[in-house]
mmCIF file of C-alpha atoms in Angstrom:
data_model
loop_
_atom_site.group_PDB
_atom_site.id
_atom_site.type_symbol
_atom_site.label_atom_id
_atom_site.label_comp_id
_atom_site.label_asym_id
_atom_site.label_seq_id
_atom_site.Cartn_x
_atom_site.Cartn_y
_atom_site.Cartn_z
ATOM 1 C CA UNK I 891 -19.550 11.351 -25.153
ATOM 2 C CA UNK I 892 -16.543 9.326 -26.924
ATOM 3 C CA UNK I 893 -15.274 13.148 -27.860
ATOM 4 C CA UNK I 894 -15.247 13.944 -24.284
ATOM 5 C CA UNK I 895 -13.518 10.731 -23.619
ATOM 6 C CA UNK I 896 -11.230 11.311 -25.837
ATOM 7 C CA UNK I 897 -10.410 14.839 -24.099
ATOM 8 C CA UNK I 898 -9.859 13.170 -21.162
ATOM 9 C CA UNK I 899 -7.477 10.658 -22.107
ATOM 10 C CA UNK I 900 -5.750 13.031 -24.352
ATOM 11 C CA UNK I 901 -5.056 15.895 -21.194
ATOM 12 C CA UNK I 902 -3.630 12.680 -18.598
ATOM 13 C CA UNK I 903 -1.606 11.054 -21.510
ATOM 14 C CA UNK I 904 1.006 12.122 -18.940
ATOM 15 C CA UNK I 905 0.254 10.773 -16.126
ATOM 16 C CA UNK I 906 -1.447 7.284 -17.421
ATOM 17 C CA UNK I 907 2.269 7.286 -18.837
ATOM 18 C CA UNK I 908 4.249 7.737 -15.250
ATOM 19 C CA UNK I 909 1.619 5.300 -13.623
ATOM 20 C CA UNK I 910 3.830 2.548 -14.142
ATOM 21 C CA UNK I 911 6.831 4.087 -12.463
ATOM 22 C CA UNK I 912 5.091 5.965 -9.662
ATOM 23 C CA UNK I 913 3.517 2.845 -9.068
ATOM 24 C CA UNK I 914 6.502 0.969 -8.521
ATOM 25 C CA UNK I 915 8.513 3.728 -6.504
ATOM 26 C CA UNK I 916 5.852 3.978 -4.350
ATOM 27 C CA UNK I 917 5.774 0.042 -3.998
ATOM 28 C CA UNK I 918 9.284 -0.368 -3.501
ATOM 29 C CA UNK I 919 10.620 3.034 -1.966
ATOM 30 C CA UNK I 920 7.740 5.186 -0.406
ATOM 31 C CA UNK I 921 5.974 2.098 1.143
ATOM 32 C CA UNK I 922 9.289 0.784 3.320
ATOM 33 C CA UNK I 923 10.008 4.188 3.682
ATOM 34 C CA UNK I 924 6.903 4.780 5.685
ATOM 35 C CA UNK I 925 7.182 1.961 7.291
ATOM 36 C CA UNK I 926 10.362 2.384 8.415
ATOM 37 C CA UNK I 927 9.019 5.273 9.792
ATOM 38 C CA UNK I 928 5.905 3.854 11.330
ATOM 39 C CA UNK I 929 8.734 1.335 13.401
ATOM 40 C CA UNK I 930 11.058 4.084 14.766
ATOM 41 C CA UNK I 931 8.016 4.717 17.228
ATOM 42 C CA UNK I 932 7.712 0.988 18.641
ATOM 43 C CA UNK I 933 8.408 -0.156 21.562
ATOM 44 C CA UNK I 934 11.137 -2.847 22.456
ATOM 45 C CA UNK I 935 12.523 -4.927 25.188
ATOM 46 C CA UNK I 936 15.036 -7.244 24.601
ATOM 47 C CA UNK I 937 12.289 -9.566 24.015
ATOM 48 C CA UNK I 938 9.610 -8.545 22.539
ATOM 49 C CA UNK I 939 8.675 -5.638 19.963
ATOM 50 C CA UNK I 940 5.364 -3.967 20.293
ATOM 51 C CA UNK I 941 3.533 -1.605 18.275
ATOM 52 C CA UNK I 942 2.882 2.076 20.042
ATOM 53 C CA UNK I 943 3.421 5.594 19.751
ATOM 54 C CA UNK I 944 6.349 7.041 21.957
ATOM 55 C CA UNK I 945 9.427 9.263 21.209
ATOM 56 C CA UNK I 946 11.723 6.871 23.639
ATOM 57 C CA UNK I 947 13.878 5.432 20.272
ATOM 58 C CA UNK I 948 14.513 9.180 18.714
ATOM 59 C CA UNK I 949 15.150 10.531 23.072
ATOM 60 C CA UNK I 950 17.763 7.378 23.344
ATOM 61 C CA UNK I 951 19.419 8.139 20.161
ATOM 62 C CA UNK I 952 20.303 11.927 21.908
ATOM 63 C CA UNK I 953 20.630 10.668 25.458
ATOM 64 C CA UNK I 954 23.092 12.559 27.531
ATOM 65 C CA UNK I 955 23.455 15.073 24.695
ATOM 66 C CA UNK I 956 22.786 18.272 26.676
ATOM 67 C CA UNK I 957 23.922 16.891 30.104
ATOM 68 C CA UNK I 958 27.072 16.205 28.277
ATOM 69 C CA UNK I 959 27.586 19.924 26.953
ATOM 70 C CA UNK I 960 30.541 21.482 25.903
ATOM 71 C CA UNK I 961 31.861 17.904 25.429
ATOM 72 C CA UNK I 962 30.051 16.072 22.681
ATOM 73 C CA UNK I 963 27.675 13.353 23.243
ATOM 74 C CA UNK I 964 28.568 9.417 21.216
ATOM 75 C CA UNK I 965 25.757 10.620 18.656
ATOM 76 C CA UNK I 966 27.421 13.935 17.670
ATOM 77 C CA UNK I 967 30.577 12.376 18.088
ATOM 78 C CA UNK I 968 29.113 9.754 15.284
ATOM 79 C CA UNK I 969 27.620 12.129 13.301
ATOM 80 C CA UNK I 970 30.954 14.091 13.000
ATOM 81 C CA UNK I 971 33.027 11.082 12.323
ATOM 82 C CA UNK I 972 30.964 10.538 9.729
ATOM 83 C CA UNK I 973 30.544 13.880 8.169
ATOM 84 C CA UNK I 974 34.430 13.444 8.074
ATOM 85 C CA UNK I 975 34.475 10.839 6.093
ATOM 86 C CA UNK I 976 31.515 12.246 3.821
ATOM 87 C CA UNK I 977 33.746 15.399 3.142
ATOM 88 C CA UNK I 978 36.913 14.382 2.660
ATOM 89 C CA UNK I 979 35.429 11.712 -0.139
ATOM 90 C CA UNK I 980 33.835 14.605 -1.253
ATOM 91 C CA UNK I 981 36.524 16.712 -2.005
ATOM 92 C CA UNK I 982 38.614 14.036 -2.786
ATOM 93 C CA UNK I 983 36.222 12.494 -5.463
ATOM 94 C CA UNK I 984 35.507 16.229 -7.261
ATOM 95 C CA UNK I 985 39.032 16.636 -7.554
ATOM 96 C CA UNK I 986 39.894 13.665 -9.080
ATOM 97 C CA UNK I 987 36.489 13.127 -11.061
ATOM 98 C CA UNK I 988 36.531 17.016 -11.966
ATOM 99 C CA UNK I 989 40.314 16.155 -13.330
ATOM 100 C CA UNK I 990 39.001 12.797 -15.179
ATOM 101 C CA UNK I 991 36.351 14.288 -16.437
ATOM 102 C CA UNK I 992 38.118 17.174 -18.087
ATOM 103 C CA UNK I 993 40.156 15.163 -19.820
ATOM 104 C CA UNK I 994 38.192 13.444 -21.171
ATOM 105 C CA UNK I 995 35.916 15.591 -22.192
ATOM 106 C CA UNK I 996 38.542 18.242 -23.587
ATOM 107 C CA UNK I 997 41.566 16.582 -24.682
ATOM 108 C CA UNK I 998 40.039 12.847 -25.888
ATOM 109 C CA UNK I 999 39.213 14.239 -29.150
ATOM 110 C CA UNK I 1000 37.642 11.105 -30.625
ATOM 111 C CA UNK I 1001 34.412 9.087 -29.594
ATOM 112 C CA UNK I 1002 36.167 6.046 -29.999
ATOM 113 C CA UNK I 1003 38.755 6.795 -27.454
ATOM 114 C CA UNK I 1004 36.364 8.550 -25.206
ATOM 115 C CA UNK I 1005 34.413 4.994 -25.345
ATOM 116 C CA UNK I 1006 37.233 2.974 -24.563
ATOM 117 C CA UNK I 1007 38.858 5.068 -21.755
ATOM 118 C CA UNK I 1008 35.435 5.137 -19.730
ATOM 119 C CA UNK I 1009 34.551 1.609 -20.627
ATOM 120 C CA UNK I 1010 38.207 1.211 -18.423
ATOM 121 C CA UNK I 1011 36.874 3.514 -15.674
ATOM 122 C CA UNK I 1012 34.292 0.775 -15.688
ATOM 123 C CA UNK I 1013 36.677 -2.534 -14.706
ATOM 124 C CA UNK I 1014 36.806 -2.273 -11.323
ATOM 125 C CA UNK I 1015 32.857 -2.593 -11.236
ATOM 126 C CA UNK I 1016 33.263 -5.915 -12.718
ATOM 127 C CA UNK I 1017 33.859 -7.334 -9.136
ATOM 128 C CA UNK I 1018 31.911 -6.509 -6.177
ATOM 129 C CA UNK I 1019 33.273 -3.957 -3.540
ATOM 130 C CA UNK I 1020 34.186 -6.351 -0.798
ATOM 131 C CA UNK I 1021 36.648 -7.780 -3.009
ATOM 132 C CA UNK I 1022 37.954 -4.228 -3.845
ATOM 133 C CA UNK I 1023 38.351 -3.468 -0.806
ATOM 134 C CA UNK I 1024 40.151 -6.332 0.352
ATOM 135 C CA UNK I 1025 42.702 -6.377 -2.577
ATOM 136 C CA UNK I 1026 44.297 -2.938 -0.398
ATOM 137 C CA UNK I 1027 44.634 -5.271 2.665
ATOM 138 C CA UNK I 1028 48.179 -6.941 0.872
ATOM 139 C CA UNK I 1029 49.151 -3.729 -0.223
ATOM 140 C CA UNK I 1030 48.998 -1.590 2.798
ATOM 141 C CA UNK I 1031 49.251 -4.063 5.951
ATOM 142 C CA UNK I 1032 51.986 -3.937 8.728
ATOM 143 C CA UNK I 1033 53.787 -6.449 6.096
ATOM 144 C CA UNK I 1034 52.545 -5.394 2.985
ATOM 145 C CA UNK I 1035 54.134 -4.092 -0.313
ATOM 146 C CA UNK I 1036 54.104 -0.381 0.582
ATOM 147 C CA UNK I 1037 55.578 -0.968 4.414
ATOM 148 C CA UNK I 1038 58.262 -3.064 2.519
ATOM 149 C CA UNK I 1039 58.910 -0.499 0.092
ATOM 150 C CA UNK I 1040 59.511 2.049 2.630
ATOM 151 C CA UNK I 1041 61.783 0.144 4.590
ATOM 152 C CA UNK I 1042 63.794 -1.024 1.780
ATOM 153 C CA UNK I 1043 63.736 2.746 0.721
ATOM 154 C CA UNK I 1044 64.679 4.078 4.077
ATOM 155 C CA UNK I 1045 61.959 7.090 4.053
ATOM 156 C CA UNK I 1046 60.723 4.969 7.453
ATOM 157 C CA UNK I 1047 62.280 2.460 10.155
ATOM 158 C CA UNK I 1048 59.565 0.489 10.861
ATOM 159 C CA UNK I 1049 56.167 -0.735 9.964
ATOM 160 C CA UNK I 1050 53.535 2.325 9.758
ATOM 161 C CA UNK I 1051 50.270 1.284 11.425
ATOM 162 C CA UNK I 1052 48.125 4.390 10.221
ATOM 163 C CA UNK I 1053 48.218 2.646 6.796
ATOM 164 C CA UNK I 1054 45.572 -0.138 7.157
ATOM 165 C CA UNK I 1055 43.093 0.080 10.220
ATOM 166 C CA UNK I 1056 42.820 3.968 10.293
ATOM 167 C CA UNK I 1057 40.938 7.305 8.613
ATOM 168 C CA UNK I 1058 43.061 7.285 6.016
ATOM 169 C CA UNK I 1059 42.267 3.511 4.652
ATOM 170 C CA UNK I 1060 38.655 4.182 4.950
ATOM 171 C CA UNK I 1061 39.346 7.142 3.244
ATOM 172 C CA UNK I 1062 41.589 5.827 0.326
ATOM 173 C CA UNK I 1063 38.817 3.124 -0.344
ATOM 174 C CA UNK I 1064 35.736 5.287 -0.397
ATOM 175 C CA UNK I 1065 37.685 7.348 -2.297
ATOM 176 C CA UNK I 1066 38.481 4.282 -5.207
ATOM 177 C CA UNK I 1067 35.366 3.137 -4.851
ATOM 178 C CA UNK I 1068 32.996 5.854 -5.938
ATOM 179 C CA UNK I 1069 34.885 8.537 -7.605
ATOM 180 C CA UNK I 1070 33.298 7.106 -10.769
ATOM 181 C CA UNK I 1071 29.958 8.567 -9.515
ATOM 182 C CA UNK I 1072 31.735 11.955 -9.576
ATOM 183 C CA UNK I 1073 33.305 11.665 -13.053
ATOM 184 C CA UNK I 1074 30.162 10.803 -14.991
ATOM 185 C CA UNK I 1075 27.832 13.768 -13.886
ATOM 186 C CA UNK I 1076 30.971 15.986 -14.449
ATOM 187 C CA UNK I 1077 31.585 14.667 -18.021
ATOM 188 C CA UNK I 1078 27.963 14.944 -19.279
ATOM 189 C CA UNK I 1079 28.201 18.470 -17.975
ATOM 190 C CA UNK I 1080 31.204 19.315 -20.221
ATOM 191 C CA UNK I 1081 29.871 17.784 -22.998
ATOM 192 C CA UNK I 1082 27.288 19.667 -23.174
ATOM 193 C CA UNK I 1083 29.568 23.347 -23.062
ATOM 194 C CA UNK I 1084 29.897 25.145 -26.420
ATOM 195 C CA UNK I 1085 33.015 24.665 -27.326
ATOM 196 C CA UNK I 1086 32.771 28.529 -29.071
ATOM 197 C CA UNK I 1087 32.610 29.542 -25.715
ATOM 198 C CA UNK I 1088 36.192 28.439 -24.482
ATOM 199 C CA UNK I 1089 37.211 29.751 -28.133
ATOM 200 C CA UNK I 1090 35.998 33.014 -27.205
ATOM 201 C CA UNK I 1091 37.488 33.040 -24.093
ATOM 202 C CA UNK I 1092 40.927 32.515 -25.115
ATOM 203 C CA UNK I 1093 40.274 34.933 -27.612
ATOM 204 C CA UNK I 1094 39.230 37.690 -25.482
ATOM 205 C CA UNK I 1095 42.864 36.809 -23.535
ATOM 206 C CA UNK I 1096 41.800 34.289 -20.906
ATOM 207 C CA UNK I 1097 44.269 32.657 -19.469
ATOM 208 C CA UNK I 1098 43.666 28.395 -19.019
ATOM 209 C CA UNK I 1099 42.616 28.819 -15.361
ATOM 210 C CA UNK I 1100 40.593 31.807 -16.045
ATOM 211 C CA UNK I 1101 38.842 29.745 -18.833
ATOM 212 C CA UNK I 1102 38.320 26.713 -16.571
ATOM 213 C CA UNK I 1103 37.132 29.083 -13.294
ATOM 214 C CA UNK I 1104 34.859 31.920 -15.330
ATOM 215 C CA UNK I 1105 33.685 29.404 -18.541
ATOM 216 C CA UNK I 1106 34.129 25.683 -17.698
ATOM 217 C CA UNK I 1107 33.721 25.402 -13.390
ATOM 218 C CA UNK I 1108 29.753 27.299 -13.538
ATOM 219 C CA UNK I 1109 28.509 25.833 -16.568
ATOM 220 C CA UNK I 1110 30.070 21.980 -14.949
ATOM 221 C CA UNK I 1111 28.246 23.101 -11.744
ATOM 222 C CA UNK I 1112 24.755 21.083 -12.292
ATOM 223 C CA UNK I 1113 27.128 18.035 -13.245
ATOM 224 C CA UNK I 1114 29.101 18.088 -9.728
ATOM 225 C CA UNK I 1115 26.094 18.542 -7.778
ATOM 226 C CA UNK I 1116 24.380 15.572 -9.052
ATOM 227 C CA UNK I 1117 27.864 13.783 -8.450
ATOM 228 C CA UNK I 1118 28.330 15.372 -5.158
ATOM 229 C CA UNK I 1119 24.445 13.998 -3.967
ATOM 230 C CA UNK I 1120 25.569 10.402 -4.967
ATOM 231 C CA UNK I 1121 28.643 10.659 -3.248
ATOM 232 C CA UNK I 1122 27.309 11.984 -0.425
ATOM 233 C CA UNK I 1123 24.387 9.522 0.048
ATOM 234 C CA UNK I 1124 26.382 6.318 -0.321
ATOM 235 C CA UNK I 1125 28.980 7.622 2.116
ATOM 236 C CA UNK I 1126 26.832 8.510 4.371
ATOM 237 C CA UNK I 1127 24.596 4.921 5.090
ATOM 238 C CA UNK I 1128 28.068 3.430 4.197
ATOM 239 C CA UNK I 1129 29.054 0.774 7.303
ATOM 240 C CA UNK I 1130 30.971 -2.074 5.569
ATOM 241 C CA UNK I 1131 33.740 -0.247 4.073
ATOM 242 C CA UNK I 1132 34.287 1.575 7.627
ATOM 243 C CA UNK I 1133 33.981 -2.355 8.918
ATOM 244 C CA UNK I 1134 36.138 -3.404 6.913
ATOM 245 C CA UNK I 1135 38.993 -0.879 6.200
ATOM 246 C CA UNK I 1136 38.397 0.917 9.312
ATOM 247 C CA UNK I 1137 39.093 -2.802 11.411
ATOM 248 C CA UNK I 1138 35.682 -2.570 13.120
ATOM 249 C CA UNK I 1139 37.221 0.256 15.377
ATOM 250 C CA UNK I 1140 35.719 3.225 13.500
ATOM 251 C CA UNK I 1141 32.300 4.651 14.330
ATOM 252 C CA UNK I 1142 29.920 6.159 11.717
ATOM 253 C CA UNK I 1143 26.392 6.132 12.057
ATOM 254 C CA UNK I 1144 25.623 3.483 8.976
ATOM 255 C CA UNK I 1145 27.360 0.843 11.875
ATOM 256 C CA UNK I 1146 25.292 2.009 14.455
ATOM 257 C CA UNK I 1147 22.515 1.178 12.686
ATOM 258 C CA UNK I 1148 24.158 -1.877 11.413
ATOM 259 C CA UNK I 1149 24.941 -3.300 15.179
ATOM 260 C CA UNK I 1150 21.059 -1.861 16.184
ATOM 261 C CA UNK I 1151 19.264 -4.694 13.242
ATOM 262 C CA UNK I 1152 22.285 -7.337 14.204
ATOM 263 C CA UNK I 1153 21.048 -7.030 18.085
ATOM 264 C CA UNK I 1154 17.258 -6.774 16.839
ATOM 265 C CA UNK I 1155 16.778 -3.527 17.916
ATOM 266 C CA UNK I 1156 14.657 -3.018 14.887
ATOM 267 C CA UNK I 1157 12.813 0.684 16.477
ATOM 268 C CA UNK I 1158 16.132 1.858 17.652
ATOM 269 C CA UNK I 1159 17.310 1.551 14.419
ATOM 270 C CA UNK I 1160 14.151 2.858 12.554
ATOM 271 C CA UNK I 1161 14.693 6.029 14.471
ATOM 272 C CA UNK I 1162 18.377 6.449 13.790
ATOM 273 C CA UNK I 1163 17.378 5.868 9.878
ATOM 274 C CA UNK I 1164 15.186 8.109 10.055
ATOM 275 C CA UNK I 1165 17.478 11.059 11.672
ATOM 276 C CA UNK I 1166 20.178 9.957 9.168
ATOM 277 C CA UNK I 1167 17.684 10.056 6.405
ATOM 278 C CA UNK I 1168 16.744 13.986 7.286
ATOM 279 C CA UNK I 1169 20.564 14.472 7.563
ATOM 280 C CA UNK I 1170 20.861 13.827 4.572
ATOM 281 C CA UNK I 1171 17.864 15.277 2.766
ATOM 282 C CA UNK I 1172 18.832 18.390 4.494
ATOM 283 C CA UNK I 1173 22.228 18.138 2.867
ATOM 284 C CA UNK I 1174 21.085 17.985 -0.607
ATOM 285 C CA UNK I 1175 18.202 20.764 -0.332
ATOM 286 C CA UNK I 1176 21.292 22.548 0.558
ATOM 287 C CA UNK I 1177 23.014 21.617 -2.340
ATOM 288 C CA UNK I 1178 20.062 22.244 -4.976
ATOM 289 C CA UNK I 1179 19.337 25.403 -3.580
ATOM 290 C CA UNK I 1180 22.676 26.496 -5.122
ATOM 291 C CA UNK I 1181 22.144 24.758 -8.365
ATOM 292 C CA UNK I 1182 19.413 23.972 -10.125
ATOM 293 C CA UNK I 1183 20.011 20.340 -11.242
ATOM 294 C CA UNK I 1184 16.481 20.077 -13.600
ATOM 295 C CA UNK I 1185 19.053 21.791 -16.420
ATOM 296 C CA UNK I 1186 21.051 18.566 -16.049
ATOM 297 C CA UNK I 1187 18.008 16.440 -16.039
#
């Protein structure tokens, strides 16, 4: 009997040891989750919320949609606005994270200095992002240090509104705000390469860019698809760096839902979380159907 015990105990070490966690991501993610779910089928007036079964909130949400065909309907219109933003942070962020991270990784030769030089990447996380995001306000405003230094330059003859207020603010500060999600993926990624492989390659006659395209680019690609999904997920929900850079004028659908919980239009949001939710999940089965990220994990 204690021998069989024993057996048992011995073939579900494993999952007696994830209890704990599962236990607590199902608490604290699965559980709202489905609730949030269970919501985005209420009903609600604009006094009262009651609990039912009806497809109104997700029908609302795509109102006018097809009536509005070939124009584009506010919730497509969202949706693309911020799919904008999501892939120009993208492609910003793997640029500059894919750049980072090479250095790093290739030409930092000691630990030391690769220690120091992230702990720096790190600073700007000391304070929170509102605070980051406000420091641009000085620096690009109507009046601000890069209007004056234009002017006094003469490259422009007045003030340049599309500085502060516009695509290319919110851009700019999603951008220095979580390219650091894209350089450590990328960095663990290259650490990881044989470095007899990029000896080899030059060897054989590789050029540099042949070497980075053919050796370094496919064995980094788990590294910028976990980096891509972060950056993609917190740009997506984002709404208070498009509030706040964007001067409240700039739709995306993380204000929509924003401006639905502010009004207490707690089912209309529900359902608009949950459609951004399979947006997203959609996006990154896409993206680990081209890579398989459990070699990263």
């Amino acid at each position: 009997m204690m021998r069989a015990i024993q057996d048992f105990f011995s073939r579900t070490l494993a999952y007696w040891q994830a209890a704990p966690m599962a236990l607590v991501f199902g608490f604290f993610f699965l559980l709202p989750l489905a609730a949030t779910a269970m919501v985005s089928f209420w009903e609600y007036t604009e006094y009262s919320i009651e609990p039912a079964f009806v497809l109104t909130n997700y029908s609302d949400a795509f109102d006018g949609c097809i009536s509005s065909l070939p124009d584009l309907c506010t919730t497509f219109r969202t949706y693309l606005s911020t799919l904008f933003f999501c892939g120009g942070t993208w492609l910003l962020t793997l640029i500059i994270g894919f750049t980072v991270a090479w250095f790093l990784a290739f030409h930092v030769r000691t630990m030391t200095m690769q220690i120091v030089l992230f702990t720096l990447c790190t600073i700007p996380f000391w304070t929170s992002n509102v605070i980051r995001m406000i420091s641009w306000i000085p620096l690009l405003g109507r009046n601000g240090l890069m209007n004056q230094l234009l002017l006094s330059l003469g490259i422009v003859s007045q003030p340049q509104e599309w500085l502060l207020y516009s695509d290319f603010s919110v851009l700019l500060a999603f951008v220095h705000l979580y390219t650091f999600f894209m350089v450590v993926p990328i960095f663990n990624s290259m650490m990881r390469i044989d470095r007899a492989l990029i000896e080899a390659a030059y060897d054989a006659g590789a050029s540099g860019w042949q070497t980075l395209w053919n050796v370094v680019v496919p064995l980094t690609k788990p590294g910028i698809t976990i980096g891509s999904i972060f950056v993609i997920t917190i740009v997506m929900g984002d709404f208070v760096t498009i509030g706040i850079m964007g001067g409240q004028q700039i739709a995306s659908v993380g204000k929509v839902i924003q401006t639905e919980i502010s009004f207490l239009q707690f089912p209309a949001a529900a359902a608009n979380a949950v459609i951004l939710l399979i947006s997203v999940l959609l996006i990154i089965v896409g993206l680990t159907r081209l890579v398989d990220i459990r070699k990263e994990l």
